[in-house]
Every structure is written in C-alpha cells, then in structure tokens.
Amino acid sequence: MSLQYIYDFPEDAPNYPNDFYPVQDGLQKLKVKNQFLLDELRAIEPGEWRKVYQDGYQGREQVSIHYFESPTGQVFDLKVKSGWSN
C-alpha cells in the first residue's frame, strides 16, 4: 500500500463512484486498530486518524465506502464494498 495516494476529499479518489448517494445514519468512524499503519499515517499527518464506513447506493446497489480519514479530512485507501457495513 503506497501512502503517496492521499486525497483531500473522498470524491477526489479515482475509485469513488460518481453515482454514490449516501444514506441517512449510514456513517461510522472508528479508531484505526493497525498500529503499524497508524504510525505511517501519522508520519504524513499527526493526530487521530479514523477508519470510515459510509453506506449508500451506487445506482440501485447497496454499497459501503471504506477509507481512512485524517484529522483535517484527508483520505487514504478508499474502497467500495458491496452491501452495507453499518
């Protein structure tokens, strides 16, 4: 995983779905458990990084967007998963 791909917003990530529509109460932000990754992320930006799960629709399909978010809102490792996570 290359930490050079940090984006200012989730929508800036190349794999963010154009037609994503978030659902109400579908957002969850958790502490990052992987200490090695957290140390690397904090070398880029210090502070409390979070693992974000955002449920919504891509077209008619239920999907969940997962990514790591910095204290200032920068985004790392955005992935789109089938089904909802929350």
PDB file of C-alpha atoms in Angstrom:
ATOM      1  CA  MET A   1       0.000   0.000   0.000  1.00  0.00           C
ATOM      2  CA  SER A   2       1.511   3.305  -1.032  1.00  0.00           C
ATOM      3  CA  LEU A   3       0.888   6.211   1.270  1.00  0.00           C
ATOM      4  CA  GLN A   4       1.560   8.639  -1.565  1.00  0.00           C
ATOM      5  CA  TYR A   5      -2.087   8.420  -2.641  1.00  0.00           C
ATOM      6  CA  ILE A   6      -3.695  10.757  -0.139  1.00  0.00           C
ATOM      7  CA  TYR A   7      -6.688  12.776  -1.352  1.00  0.00           C
ATOM      8  CA  ASP A   8      -8.263  15.957   0.004  1.00  0.00           C
ATOM      9  CA  PHE A   9     -11.803  14.548  -0.217  1.00  0.00           C
ATOM     10  CA  PRO A  10     -13.308  11.079  -0.769  1.00  0.00           C
ATOM     11  CA  GLU A  11     -14.709  12.306  -4.098  1.00  0.00           C
ATOM     12  CA  ASP A  12     -11.134  13.009  -5.292  1.00  0.00           C
ATOM     13  CA  ALA A  13     -10.140   9.326  -5.069  1.00  0.00           C
ATOM     14  CA  PRO A  14     -10.157   7.707  -8.536  1.00  0.00           C
ATOM     15  CA  ASN A  15     -12.338   4.767  -7.439  1.00  0.00           C
ATOM     16  CA  TYR A  16     -15.041   6.913  -5.756  1.00  0.00           C
ATOM     17  CA  PRO A  17     -18.314   6.071  -7.546  1.00  0.00           C
ATOM     18  CA  ASN A  18     -19.762   9.045  -9.478  1.00  0.00           C
ATOM     19  CA  ASP A  19     -23.307   7.983  -8.731  1.00  0.00           C
ATOM     20  CA  PHE A  20     -22.848   7.322  -4.985  1.00  0.00           C
ATOM     21  CA  TYR A  21     -25.732   8.513  -2.816  1.00  0.00           C
ATOM     22  CA  PRO A  22     -25.147   8.269   0.977  1.00  0.00           C
ATOM     23  CA  VAL A  23     -27.969   7.133   3.258  1.00  0.00           C
ATOM     24  CA  GLN A  24     -29.021   8.864   6.466  1.00  0.00           C
ATOM     25  CA  ASP A  25     -27.328   7.418   9.581  1.00  0.00           C
ATOM     26  CA  GLY A  26     -25.026   5.348   7.344  1.00  0.00           C
ATOM     27  CA  LEU A  27     -21.755   6.868   8.553  1.00  0.00           C
ATOM     28  CA  GLN A  28     -19.468   5.328  11.148  1.00  0.00           C
ATOM     29  CA  LYS A  29     -15.962   6.477  12.183  1.00  0.00           C
ATOM     30  CA  LEU A  30     -13.811   4.130  14.261  1.00  0.00           C
ATOM     31  CA  LYS A  31     -10.296   4.140  15.704  1.00  0.00           C
ATOM     32  CA  VAL A  32      -7.577   2.625  13.498  1.00  0.00           C
ATOM     33  CA  LYS A  33      -6.529  -0.690  15.099  1.00  0.00           C
ATOM     34  CA  ASN A  34      -3.495  -1.448  12.911  1.00  0.00           C
ATOM     35  CA  GLN A  35      -0.728   0.311  14.865  1.00  0.00           C
ATOM     36  CA  PHE A  36       1.879  -0.036  12.104  1.00  0.00           C
ATOM     37  CA  LEU A  37      -0.424   1.632   9.556  1.00  0.00           C
ATOM     38  CA  LEU A  38      -1.466   4.267  12.094  1.00  0.00           C
ATOM     39  CA  ASP A  39       2.191   5.174  12.709  1.00  0.00           C
ATOM     40  CA  GLU A  40       2.745   5.554   8.952  1.00  0.00           C
ATOM     41  CA  LEU A  41      -0.384   7.689   8.572  1.00  0.00           C
ATOM     42  CA  ARG A  42       0.659   9.896  11.482  1.00  0.00           C
ATOM     43  CA  ALA A  43       4.017  10.457   9.780  1.00  0.00           C
ATOM     44  CA  ILE A  44       2.026  12.107   6.963  1.00  0.00           C
ATOM     45  CA  GLU A  45      -0.325  13.994   9.279  1.00  0.00           C
ATOM     46  CA  PRO A  46      -0.198  13.772  13.070  1.00  0.00           C
ATOM     47  CA  GLY A  47      -3.340  13.314  15.094  1.00  0.00           C
ATOM     48  CA  GLU A  48      -6.284  10.955  15.341  1.00  0.00           C
ATOM     49  CA  TRP A  49      -6.900   9.078  12.077  1.00  0.00           C
ATOM     50  CA  ARG A  50     -10.208   7.218  11.734  1.00  0.00           C
ATOM     51  CA  LYS A  51     -11.481   4.285   9.686  1.00  0.00           C
ATOM     52  CA  VAL A  52     -14.668   5.477   7.956  1.00  0.00           C
ATOM     53  CA  TYR A  53     -17.578   3.355   6.746  1.00  0.00           C
ATOM     54  CA  GLN A  54     -20.176   5.219   4.632  1.00  0.00           C
ATOM     55  CA  ASP A  55     -23.215   3.281   3.451  1.00  0.00           C
ATOM     56  CA  GLY A  56     -25.209   4.345   0.436  1.00  0.00           C
ATOM     57  CA  TYR A  57     -26.319   3.466  -3.054  1.00  0.00           C
ATOM     58  CA  GLN A  58     -24.368   3.209  -6.271  1.00  0.00           C
ATOM     59  CA  GLY A  59     -27.210   3.293  -8.730  1.00  0.00           C
ATOM     60  CA  ARG A  60     -29.632   0.782  -7.169  1.00  0.00           C
ATOM     61  CA  GLU A  61     -26.955  -1.348  -5.497  1.00  0.00           C
ATOM     62  CA  GLN A  62     -26.276  -1.086  -1.755  1.00  0.00           C
ATOM     63  CA  VAL A  63     -22.578  -0.323  -1.245  1.00  0.00           C
ATOM     64  CA  SER A  64     -20.287   0.812   1.531  1.00  0.00           C
ATOM     65  CA  ILE A  65     -17.313   3.106   1.018  1.00  0.00           C
ATOM     66  CA  HIS A  66     -14.369   2.418   3.344  1.00  0.00           C
ATOM     67  CA  TYR A  67     -11.373   4.714   3.858  1.00  0.00           C
ATOM     68  CA  PHE A  68      -9.001   6.193   6.405  1.00  0.00           C
ATOM     69  CA  GLU A  69      -9.550   9.857   7.306  1.00  0.00           C
ATOM     70  CA  SER A  70      -7.041  12.291   8.809  1.00  0.00           C
ATOM     71  CA  PRO A  71      -7.884  14.953  11.425  1.00  0.00           C
ATOM     72  CA  THR A  72      -8.151  17.536   8.612  1.00  0.00           C
ATOM     73  CA  GLY A  73     -10.300  15.262   6.432  1.00  0.00           C
ATOM     74  CA  GLN A  74      -7.689  13.876   4.038  1.00  0.00           C
ATOM     75  CA  VAL A  75      -8.473  10.414   2.679  1.00  0.00           C
ATOM     76  CA  PHE A  76      -6.336   7.286   2.222  1.00  0.00           C
ATOM     77  CA  ASP A  77      -7.128   3.849   0.721  1.00  0.00           C
ATOM     78  CA  LEU A  78     -10.731   4.363  -0.405  1.00  0.00           C
ATOM     79  CA  LYS A  79     -12.501   1.131  -1.343  1.00  0.00           C
ATOM     80  CA  VAL A  80     -16.053   0.383  -2.452  1.00  0.00           C
ATOM     81  CA  LYS A  81     -17.580  -2.784  -0.996  1.00  0.00           C
ATOM     82  CA  SER A  82     -20.825  -4.487  -1.949  1.00  0.00           C
ATOM     83  CA  GLY A  83     -23.532  -4.329   0.734  1.00  0.00           C
ATOM     84  CA  TRP A  84     -23.752  -2.096   3.785  1.00  0.00           C
ATOM     85  CA  SER A  85     -21.321  -2.144   6.714  1.00  0.00           C
ATOM     86  CA  ASN A  86     -23.396  -0.294   9.303  1.00  0.00           C
TER      87      ASN A  86
END
